[in-house]
Amino acid sequence: MLKNTKNRGLSRSINKRQKIAIAGVTTLGAAALAISAVPGNATTTTAEAPAGKVAYSNEQIKDVKGSVTDQLAGEKVKAAEMAARHKAAVATAKHRAAVAHDKHVAAQAAAKQRAAKAAAAKKAAAERKAQEAASRSAKRAAVKPVAAKKSYANNLDGWIREALDIMKKHDIPGTYNGLHKNIMRESSGNPNAINNWDINAQNGVPSIGLLQVIKPTFDAYHVPGTAHSQYDPVANLTAAANYAADRYGSIDNVNSAY
């Protein structure tokens, strides 16, 4: 089929015009874009720039760098402040812990000191109480009246009564009458009486004293606490009563020479 040459020529003519129009529109659009992109205080040099290119301001770039630098510096400052606050918080916590520990140690030491003082006070009180009790006992002992020593008459009645008290202490039986009747028969109440004629005298051991006791009998039945002499009235009576109790059950049972 034959091509339509008319239509093809028309197509080429339109294409050329379209290119020119498109180029103009592109230039105008680029210029408008450049104007809208540049701030109001920026200076443009569109007259010197080639067609289709946009010129940008160095001042805007500097401002951007400056703001970024400021932001980074601010972040560093904030980080430093946070680190400082953290360090201060840690130091404060350590200080509080140290203060609390010191207070605890001081409280324990104070408690121990109080306990020691209380123990010392208790001990001192106990010692003081013991001393006071001992002092009271000593005072009572000092104030306690001393029993007066019993006195006896220096005669037959006194000798018999003293002998009876000593016999009682040593559980030796006998009565006043039992002693008295035998004394009167043996010596008539003379503590220095001596028999120089009987068999005892012939054997070298005469009977002596209130109850006429020979030396061997006196020594064997001597009562502690009395004199070691046959002529002592009390010693003679207690020794004779002790012998009579051993042989006859009591001096009261003796009614003749023994």
PDB file of C-alpha atoms in Angstrom:
ATOM      1  CA  MET A   1       0.000   0.000   0.000  1.00  0.00           C
ATOM      2  CA  LEU A   2       1.308   3.516  -0.695  1.00  0.00           C
ATOM      3  CA  LYS A   3       2.257   5.708   2.269  1.00  0.00           C
ATOM      4  CA  ASN A   4       0.465   8.996   2.923  1.00  0.00           C
ATOM      5  CA  THR A   5       3.266  11.464   2.329  1.00  0.00           C
ATOM      6  CA  LYS A   6       1.182  14.481   3.291  1.00  0.00           C
ATOM      7  CA  ASN A   7       0.511  13.224   6.702  1.00  0.00           C
ATOM      8  CA  ARG A   8       4.153  12.407   7.301  1.00  0.00           C
ATOM      9  CA  GLY A   9       5.321  15.924   6.406  1.00  0.00           C
ATOM     10  CA  LEU A  10       2.745  17.445   8.699  1.00  0.00           C
ATOM     11  CA  SER A  11       3.941  15.244  11.453  1.00  0.00           C
ATOM     12  CA  ARG A  12       7.530  16.468  11.165  1.00  0.00           C
ATOM     13  CA  SER A  13       6.448  20.154  11.156  1.00  0.00           C
ATOM     14  CA  ILE A  14       4.409  19.656  14.370  1.00  0.00           C
ATOM     15  CA  ASN A  15       7.211  17.782  16.080  1.00  0.00           C
ATOM     16  CA  LYS A  16       9.624  20.663  15.655  1.00  0.00           C
ATOM     17  CA  ARG A  17       7.273  23.202  17.113  1.00  0.00           C
ATOM     18  CA  GLN A  18       6.508  20.925  19.956  1.00  0.00           C
ATOM     19  CA  LYS A  19      10.198  20.629  20.815  1.00  0.00           C
ATOM     20  CA  ILE A  20      10.595  24.418  20.936  1.00  0.00           C
ATOM     21  CA  ALA A  21       7.519  24.766  23.140  1.00  0.00           C
ATOM     22  CA  ILE A  22       8.653  21.998  25.423  1.00  0.00           C
ATOM     23  CA  ALA A  23      12.053  23.589  25.818  1.00  0.00           C
ATOM     24  CA  GLY A  24      10.497  26.898  26.721  1.00  0.00           C
ATOM     25  CA  VAL A  25       8.157  25.368  29.182  1.00  0.00           C
ATOM     26  CA  THR A  26      11.050  23.449  30.756  1.00  0.00           C
ATOM     27  CA  THR A  27      13.101  26.601  31.123  1.00  0.00           C
ATOM     28  CA  LEU A  28      10.249  28.491  32.711  1.00  0.00           C
ATOM     29  CA  GLY A  29       9.509  25.590  35.080  1.00  0.00           C
ATOM     30  CA  ALA A  30      13.134  25.348  36.144  1.00  0.00           C
ATOM     31  CA  ALA A  31      13.250  29.076  36.800  1.00  0.00           C
ATOM     32  CA  ALA A  32      10.082  28.943  38.825  1.00  0.00           C
ATOM     33  CA  LEU A  33      11.418  25.956  40.792  1.00  0.00           C
ATOM     34  CA  ALA A  34      14.644  27.812  41.529  1.00  0.00           C
ATOM     35  CA  ILE A  35      12.763  30.862  42.797  1.00  0.00           C
ATOM     36  CA  SER A  36      10.518  28.793  45.050  1.00  0.00           C
ATOM     37  CA  ALA A  37      13.485  26.752  46.435  1.00  0.00           C
ATOM     38  CA  VAL A  38      15.651  29.722  47.397  1.00  0.00           C
ATOM     39  CA  PRO A  39      14.744  31.527  50.689  1.00  0.00           C
ATOM     40  CA  GLY A  40      13.567  35.081  50.628  1.00  0.00           C
ATOM     41  CA  ASN A  41      16.870  36.429  51.953  1.00  0.00           C
ATOM     42  CA  ALA A  42      18.992  34.410  49.476  1.00  0.00           C
ATOM     43  CA  THR A  43      20.552  35.946  46.359  1.00  0.00           C
ATOM     44  CA  THR A  44      19.966  34.273  43.013  1.00  0.00           C
ATOM     45  CA  THR A  45      22.062  34.582  39.852  1.00  0.00           C
ATOM     46  CA  THR A  46      19.647  33.174  37.366  1.00  0.00           C
ATOM     47  CA  ALA A  47      20.786  35.683  34.757  1.00  0.00           C
ATOM     48  CA  GLU A  48      24.264  34.185  34.698  1.00  0.00           C
ATOM     49  CA  ALA A  49      23.183  30.551  35.064  1.00  0.00           C
ATOM     50  CA  PRO A  50      22.824  28.510  31.893  1.00  0.00           C
ATOM     51  CA  ALA A  51      19.341  27.740  30.752  1.00  0.00           C
ATOM     52  CA  GLY A  52      17.749  24.745  32.448  1.00  0.00           C
ATOM     53  CA  LYS A  53      20.054  24.888  35.619  1.00  0.00           C
ATOM     54  CA  VAL A  54      19.271  26.118  39.202  1.00  0.00           C
ATOM     55  CA  ALA A  55      21.832  27.995  41.364  1.00  0.00           C
ATOM     56  CA  TYR A  56      21.806  27.375  45.192  1.00  0.00           C
ATOM     57  CA  SER A  57      23.050  29.756  47.982  1.00  0.00           C
ATOM     58  CA  ASN A  58      26.164  28.883  50.055  1.00  0.00           C
ATOM     59  CA  GLU A  59      24.610  30.714  53.038  1.00  0.00           C
ATOM     60  CA  GLN A  60      21.846  28.118  53.302  1.00  0.00           C
ATOM     61  CA  ILE A  61      24.401  25.286  53.373  1.00  0.00           C
ATOM     62  CA  LYS A  62      26.359  27.059  56.117  1.00  0.00           C
ATOM     63  CA  ASP A  63      23.199  27.480  58.161  1.00  0.00           C
ATOM     64  CA  VAL A  64      22.422  23.789  57.829  1.00  0.00           C
ATOM     65  CA  LYS A  65      25.931  22.805  58.922  1.00  0.00           C
ATOM     66  CA  GLY A  66      25.755  25.228  61.806  1.00  0.00           C
ATOM     67  CA  SER A  67      22.441  23.848  63.012  1.00  0.00           C
ATOM     68  CA  VAL A  68      23.732  20.266  62.808  1.00  0.00           C
ATOM     69  CA  THR A  69      26.883  21.224  64.709  1.00  0.00           C
ATOM     70  CA  ASP A  70      24.787  22.954  67.337  1.00  0.00           C
ATOM     71  CA  GLN A  71      22.556  19.909  67.682  1.00  0.00           C
ATOM     72  CA  LEU A  72      25.561  17.623  68.093  1.00  0.00           C
ATOM     73  CA  ALA A  73      27.078  19.964  70.659  1.00  0.00           C
ATOM     74  CA  GLY A  74      23.774  20.096  72.509  1.00  0.00           C
ATOM     75  CA  GLU A  75      23.569  16.314  72.577  1.00  0.00           C
ATOM     76  CA  LYS A  76      27.110  16.140  73.970  1.00  0.00           C
ATOM     77  CA  VAL A  77      26.215  18.663  76.646  1.00  0.00           C
ATOM     78  CA  LYS A  78      23.099  16.698  77.527  1.00  0.00           C
ATOM     79  CA  ALA A  79      25.100  13.457  77.674  1.00  0.00           C
ATOM     80  CA  ALA A  80      27.717  15.130  79.877  1.00  0.00           C
ATOM     81  CA  GLU A  81      25.003  16.492  82.167  1.00  0.00           C
ATOM     82  CA  MET A  82      23.357  13.080  82.412  1.00  0.00           C
ATOM     83  CA  ALA A  83      26.728  11.462  83.206  1.00  0.00           C
ATOM     84  CA  ALA A  84      27.406  14.108  85.840  1.00  0.00           C
ATOM     85  CA  ARG A  85      23.977  13.592  87.403  1.00  0.00           C
ATOM     86  CA  HIS A  86      24.488   9.822  87.418  1.00  0.00           C
ATOM     87  CA  LYS A  87      27.915  10.225  89.022  1.00  0.00           C
ATOM     88  CA  ALA A  88      26.479  12.598  91.606  1.00  0.00           C
ATOM     89  CA  ALA A  89      23.626  10.157  92.333  1.00  0.00           C
ATOM     90  CA  VAL A  90      26.088   7.285  92.782  1.00  0.00           C
ATOM     91  CA  ALA A  91      28.261   9.417  95.069  1.00  0.00           C
ATOM     92  CA  THR A  92      25.207  10.453  97.068  1.00  0.00           C
ATOM     93  CA  ALA A  93      24.071   6.840  97.406  1.00  0.00           C
ATOM     94  CA  LYS A  94      27.545   5.792  98.571  1.00  0.00           C
ATOM     95  CA  HIS A  95      27.659   8.653 101.051  1.00  0.00           C
ATOM     96  CA  ARG A  96      24.242   7.733 102.442  1.00  0.00           C
ATOM     97  CA  ALA A  97      25.253   4.087 102.709  1.00  0.00           C
ATOM     98  CA  ALA A  98      28.459   5.084 104.525  1.00  0.00           C
ATOM     99  CA  VAL A  99      26.528   7.356 106.894  1.00  0.00           C
ATOM    100  CA  ALA A 100      23.977   4.596 107.567  1.00  0.00           C
ATOM    101  CA  HIS A 101      26.782   2.096 108.224  1.00  0.00           C
ATOM    102  CA  ASP A 102      28.525   4.496 110.583  1.00  0.00           C
ATOM    103  CA  LYS A 103      25.251   5.085 112.428  1.00  0.00           C
ATOM    104  CA  HIS A 104      24.682   1.320 112.712  1.00  0.00           C
ATOM    105  CA  VAL A 105      28.194   0.751 114.043  1.00  0.00           C
ATOM    106  CA  ALA A 106      27.799   3.640 116.476  1.00  0.00           C
ATOM    107  CA  ALA A 107      24.430   2.269 117.633  1.00  0.00           C
ATOM    108  CA  GLN A 108      25.948  -1.175 118.231  1.00  0.00           C
ATOM    109  CA  ALA A 109      28.861   0.325 120.152  1.00  0.00           C
ATOM    110  CA  ALA A 110      26.465   2.413 122.247  1.00  0.00           C
ATOM    111  CA  ALA A 111      24.331  -0.671 122.954  1.00  0.00           C
ATOM    112  CA  LYS A 112      27.399  -2.647 124.056  1.00  0.00           C
ATOM    113  CA  GLN A 113      28.513   0.239 126.246  1.00  0.00           C
ATOM    114  CA  ARG A 114      25.072   0.472 127.846  1.00  0.00           C
ATOM    115  CA  ALA A 115      25.041  -3.294 128.438  1.00  0.00           C
ATOM    116  CA  ALA A 116      28.510  -3.133 130.002  1.00  0.00           C
ATOM    117  CA  LYS A 117      27.445  -0.257 132.253  1.00  0.00           C
ATOM    118  CA  ALA A 118      24.290  -2.124 133.268  1.00  0.00           C
ATOM    119  CA  ALA A 119      26.299  -5.265 134.082  1.00  0.00           C
ATOM    120  CA  ALA A 120      28.817  -3.228 136.069  1.00  0.00           C
ATOM    121  CA  ALA A 121      26.018  -1.464 137.943  1.00  0.00           C
ATOM    122  CA  LYS A 122      24.348  -4.811 138.695  1.00  0.00           C
ATOM    123  CA  LYS A 123      27.615  -6.270 139.947  1.00  0.00           C
ATOM    124  CA  ALA A 124      28.305  -3.203 142.056  1.00  0.00           C
ATOM    125  CA  ALA A 125      24.787  -3.388 143.497  1.00  0.00           C
ATOM    126  CA  ALA A 126      25.251  -7.078 144.352  1.00  0.00           C
ATOM    127  CA  GLU A 127      28.608  -6.376 145.996  1.00  0.00           C
ATOM    128  CA  ARG A 128      27.141  -3.445 147.874  1.00  0.00           C
ATOM    129  CA  LYS A 129      24.230  -5.603 149.032  1.00  0.00           C
ATOM    130  CA  ALA A 130      26.607  -8.323 150.196  1.00  0.00           C
ATOM    131  CA  GLN A 131      28.731  -5.785 152.049  1.00  0.00           C
ATOM    132  CA  GLU A 132      25.666  -4.300 153.700  1.00  0.00           C
ATOM    133  CA  ALA A 133      24.485  -7.767 154.750  1.00  0.00           C
ATOM    134  CA  ALA A 134      27.926  -8.576 156.163  1.00  0.00           C
ATOM    135  CA  SER A 135      27.967  -5.233 157.964  1.00  0.00           C
ATOM    136  CA  ARG A 136      24.552  -5.903 159.467  1.00  0.00           C
ATOM    137  CA  SER A 137      25.684  -9.345 160.596  1.00  0.00           C
ATOM    138  CA  ALA A 138      28.788  -7.856 162.169  1.00  0.00           C
ATOM    139  CA  LYS A 139      26.709  -5.216 163.914  1.00  0.00           C
ATOM    140  CA  ARG A 140      24.302  -7.839 165.197  1.00  0.00           C
ATOM    141  CA  ALA A 141      27.216  -9.917 166.453  1.00  0.00           C
ATOM    142  CA  ALA A 142      28.707  -6.883 168.148  1.00  0.00           C
ATOM    143  CA  VAL A 143      25.407  -5.869 169.693  1.00  0.00           C
ATOM    144  CA  LYS A 144      24.489  -9.407 170.726  1.00  0.00           C
ATOM    145  CA  PRO A 145      24.881  -9.556 174.469  1.00  0.00           C
ATOM    146  CA  VAL A 146      27.482 -11.944 175.699  1.00  0.00           C
ATOM    147  CA  ALA A 147      26.002 -14.421 178.086  1.00  0.00           C
ATOM    148  CA  ALA A 148      27.412 -13.803 181.479  1.00  0.00           C
ATOM    149  CA  LYS A 149      29.456 -16.667 182.795  1.00  0.00           C
ATOM    150  CA  LYS A 150      27.578 -18.425 185.513  1.00  0.00           C
ATOM    151  CA  SER A 151      29.170 -17.999 188.840  1.00  0.00           C
ATOM    152  CA  TYR A 152      29.148 -20.446 191.713  1.00  0.00           C
ATOM    153  CA  ALA A 153      29.742 -19.988 195.403  1.00  0.00           C
ATOM    154  CA  ASN A 154      33.052 -21.261 196.669  1.00  0.00           C
ATOM    155  CA  ASN A 155      31.494 -23.700 199.100  1.00  0.00           C
ATOM    156  CA  LEU A 156      30.001 -27.173 199.100  1.00  0.00           C
ATOM    157  CA  ASP A 157      26.704 -26.021 197.626  1.00  0.00           C
ATOM    158  CA  GLY A 158      28.477 -24.125 194.858  1.00  0.00           C
ATOM    159  CA  TRP A 159      30.798 -27.037 194.082  1.00  0.00           C
ATOM    160  CA  ILE A 160      27.881 -29.473 193.831  1.00  0.00           C
ATOM    161  CA  ARG A 161      25.868 -27.147 191.545  1.00  0.00           C
ATOM    162  CA  GLU A 162      28.841 -26.510 189.205  1.00  0.00           C
ATOM    163  CA  ALA A 163      29.582 -30.256 189.070  1.00  0.00           C
ATOM    164  CA  LEU A 164      25.953 -30.978 188.150  1.00  0.00           C
ATOM    165  CA  ASP A 165      26.048 -28.448 185.232  1.00  0.00           C
ATOM    166  CA  ILE A 166      29.229 -30.055 183.868  1.00  0.00           C
ATOM    167  CA  MET A 167      27.771 -33.559 184.313  1.00  0.00           C
ATOM    168  CA  LYS A 168      24.699 -32.460 182.375  1.00  0.00           C
ATOM    169  CA  LYS A 169      26.841 -31.308 179.421  1.00  0.00           C
ATOM    170  CA  HIS A 170      28.560 -34.721 179.305  1.00  0.00           C
ATOM    171  CA  ASP A 171      25.402 -36.767 179.915  1.00  0.00           C
ATOM    172  CA  ILE A 172      26.623 -38.037 183.290  1.00  0.00           C
ATOM    173  CA  PRO A 173      23.660 -38.990 185.493  1.00  0.00           C
ATOM    174  CA  GLY A 174      23.321 -37.846 189.114  1.00  0.00           C
ATOM    175  CA  THR A 175      21.408 -35.497 191.392  1.00  0.00           C
ATOM    176  CA  TYR A 176      22.223 -32.967 194.047  1.00  0.00           C
ATOM    177  CA  ASN A 177      21.057 -35.314 196.793  1.00  0.00           C
ATOM    178  CA  GLY A 178      23.012 -38.259 195.382  1.00  0.00           C
ATOM    179  CA  LEU A 179      26.238 -36.219 195.399  1.00  0.00           C
ATOM    180  CA  HIS A 180      25.577 -34.593 198.756  1.00  0.00           C
ATOM    181  CA  LYS A 181      24.868 -37.804 200.742  1.00  0.00           C
ATOM    182  CA  ASN A 182      28.004 -39.517 199.399  1.00  0.00           C
ATOM    183  CA  ILE A 183      30.149 -36.437 200.078  1.00  0.00           C
ATOM    184  CA  MET A 184      29.006 -36.280 203.669  1.00  0.00           C
ATOM    185  CA  ARG A 185      29.776 -39.979 204.201  1.00  0.00           C
ATOM    186  CA  GLU A 186      33.174 -39.928 202.463  1.00  0.00           C
ATOM    187  CA  SER A 187      34.707 -36.563 203.520  1.00  0.00           C
ATOM    188  CA  SER A 188      32.136 -34.557 205.490  1.00  0.00           C
ATOM    189  CA  GLY A 189      32.485 -31.871 202.820  1.00  0.00           C
ATOM    190  CA  ASN A 190      36.274 -31.379 203.143  1.00  0.00           C
ATOM    191  CA  PRO A 191      37.965 -31.171 199.677  1.00  0.00           C
ATOM    192  CA  ASN A 192      41.390 -31.770 201.250  1.00  0.00           C
ATOM    193  CA  ALA A 193      40.363 -34.957 203.057  1.00  0.00           C
ATOM    194  CA  ILE A 194      42.798 -37.882 202.576  1.00  0.00           C
ATOM    195  CA  ASN A 195      42.684 -41.500 203.775  1.00  0.00           C
ATOM    196  CA  ASN A 196      46.101 -42.726 204.845  1.00  0.00           C
ATOM    197  CA  TRP A 197      45.088 -45.983 206.541  1.00  0.00           C
ATOM    198  CA  ASP A 198      42.956 -48.100 204.140  1.00  0.00           C
ATOM    199  CA  ILE A 199      44.200 -50.636 201.635  1.00  0.00           C
ATOM    200  CA  ASN A 200      44.517 -47.989 198.921  1.00  0.00           C
ATOM    201  CA  ALA A 201      46.813 -45.969 201.116  1.00  0.00           C
ATOM    202  CA  GLN A 202      48.828 -49.091 201.922  1.00  0.00           C
ATOM    203  CA  ASN A 203      49.204 -49.608 198.167  1.00  0.00           C
ATOM    204  CA  GLY A 204      50.471 -46.045 197.737  1.00  0.00           C
ATOM    205  CA  VAL A 205      47.331 -44.596 196.182  1.00  0.00           C
ATOM    206  CA  PRO A 206      45.374 -42.990 199.004  1.00  0.00           C
ATOM    207  CA  SER A 207      41.786 -41.812 198.536  1.00  0.00           C
ATOM    208  CA  ILE A 208      41.594 -38.007 198.236  1.00  0.00           C
ATOM    209  CA  GLY A 209      38.963 -35.278 198.057  1.00  0.00           C
ATOM    210  CA  LEU A 210      35.234 -34.850 198.573  1.00  0.00           C
ATOM    211  CA  LEU A 211      34.364 -38.325 197.244  1.00  0.00           C
ATOM    212  CA  GLN A 212      37.675 -39.976 198.174  1.00  0.00           C
ATOM    213  CA  VAL A 213      38.876 -40.885 194.683  1.00  0.00           C
ATOM    214  CA  ILE A 214      42.202 -42.663 194.138  1.00  0.00           C
ATOM    215  CA  LYS A 215      44.609 -41.385 191.443  1.00  0.00           C
ATOM    216  CA  PRO A 216      44.126 -44.192 188.899  1.00  0.00           C
ATOM    217  CA  THR A 217      40.324 -43.832 189.028  1.00  0.00           C
ATOM    218  CA  PHE A 218      40.551 -40.049 188.815  1.00  0.00           C
ATOM    219  CA  ASP A 219      42.801 -40.190 185.758  1.00  0.00           C
ATOM    220  CA  ALA A 220      40.633 -42.815 184.018  1.00  0.00           C
ATOM    221  CA  TYR A 221      37.347 -40.951 184.557  1.00  0.00           C
ATOM    222  CA  HIS A 222      38.549 -37.362 184.494  1.00  0.00           C
ATOM    223  CA  VAL A 223      35.953 -35.080 182.805  1.00  0.00           C
ATOM    224  CA  PRO A 224      37.308 -32.667 180.168  1.00  0.00           C
ATOM    225  CA  GLY A 225      37.149 -29.025 181.152  1.00  0.00           C
ATOM    226  CA  THR A 226      37.916 -29.638 184.784  1.00  0.00           C
ATOM    227  CA  ALA A 227      41.201 -29.338 186.673  1.00  0.00           C
ATOM    228  CA  HIS A 228      43.661 -32.244 186.732  1.00  0.00           C
ATOM    229  CA  SER A 229      43.809 -32.395 190.507  1.00  0.00           C
ATOM    230  CA  GLN A 230      42.128 -34.748 192.951  1.00  0.00           C
ATOM    231  CA  TYR A 231      41.952 -31.897 195.470  1.00  0.00           C
ATOM    232  CA  ASP A 232      39.874 -29.685 193.099  1.00  0.00           C
ATOM    233  CA  PRO A 233      36.282 -30.043 194.390  1.00  0.00           C
ATOM    234  CA  VAL A 234      34.513 -29.894 191.005  1.00  0.00           C
ATOM    235  CA  ALA A 235      37.059 -32.136 189.258  1.00  0.00           C
ATOM    236  CA  ASN A 236      36.824 -34.658 192.116  1.00  0.00           C
ATOM    237  CA  LEU A 237      33.013 -34.729 192.103  1.00  0.00           C
ATOM    238  CA  THR A 238      32.643 -35.093 188.292  1.00  0.00           C
ATOM    239  CA  ALA A 239      35.294 -37.819 188.021  1.00  0.00           C
ATOM    240  CA  ALA A 240      33.704 -39.810 190.929  1.00  0.00           C
ATOM    241  CA  ALA A 241      30.182 -39.371 189.424  1.00  0.00           C
ATOM    242  CA  ASN A 242      31.510 -40.510 186.021  1.00  0.00           C
ATOM    243  CA  TYR A 243      33.058 -43.627 187.615  1.00  0.00           C
ATOM    244  CA  ALA A 244      29.855 -44.373 189.603  1.00  0.00           C
ATOM    245  CA  ALA A 245      27.715 -44.026 186.453  1.00  0.00           C
ATOM    246  CA  ASP A 246      29.964 -46.511 184.639  1.00  0.00           C
ATOM    247  CA  ARG A 247      29.935 -49.047 187.507  1.00  0.00           C
ATOM    248  CA  TYR A 248      26.593 -48.498 189.272  1.00  0.00           C
ATOM    249  CA  GLY A 249      24.503 -46.555 186.740  1.00  0.00           C
ATOM    250  CA  SER A 250      24.517 -43.344 188.771  1.00  0.00           C
ATOM    251  CA  ILE A 251      26.069 -41.748 191.853  1.00  0.00           C
ATOM    252  CA  ASP A 252      22.547 -41.883 193.291  1.00  0.00           C
ATOM    253  CA  ASN A 253      22.832 -45.677 193.471  1.00  0.00           C
ATOM    254  CA  VAL A 254      25.900 -45.552 195.702  1.00  0.00           C
ATOM    255  CA  ASN A 255      25.076 -45.907 199.426  1.00  0.00           C
ATOM    256  CA  SER A 256      28.373 -47.126 200.837  1.00  0.00           C
ATOM    257  CA  ALA A 257      32.068 -47.271 200.035  1.00  0.00           C
ATOM    258  CA  TYR A 258      32.623 -47.771 196.352  1.00  0.00           C
TER     259      TYR A 258
END
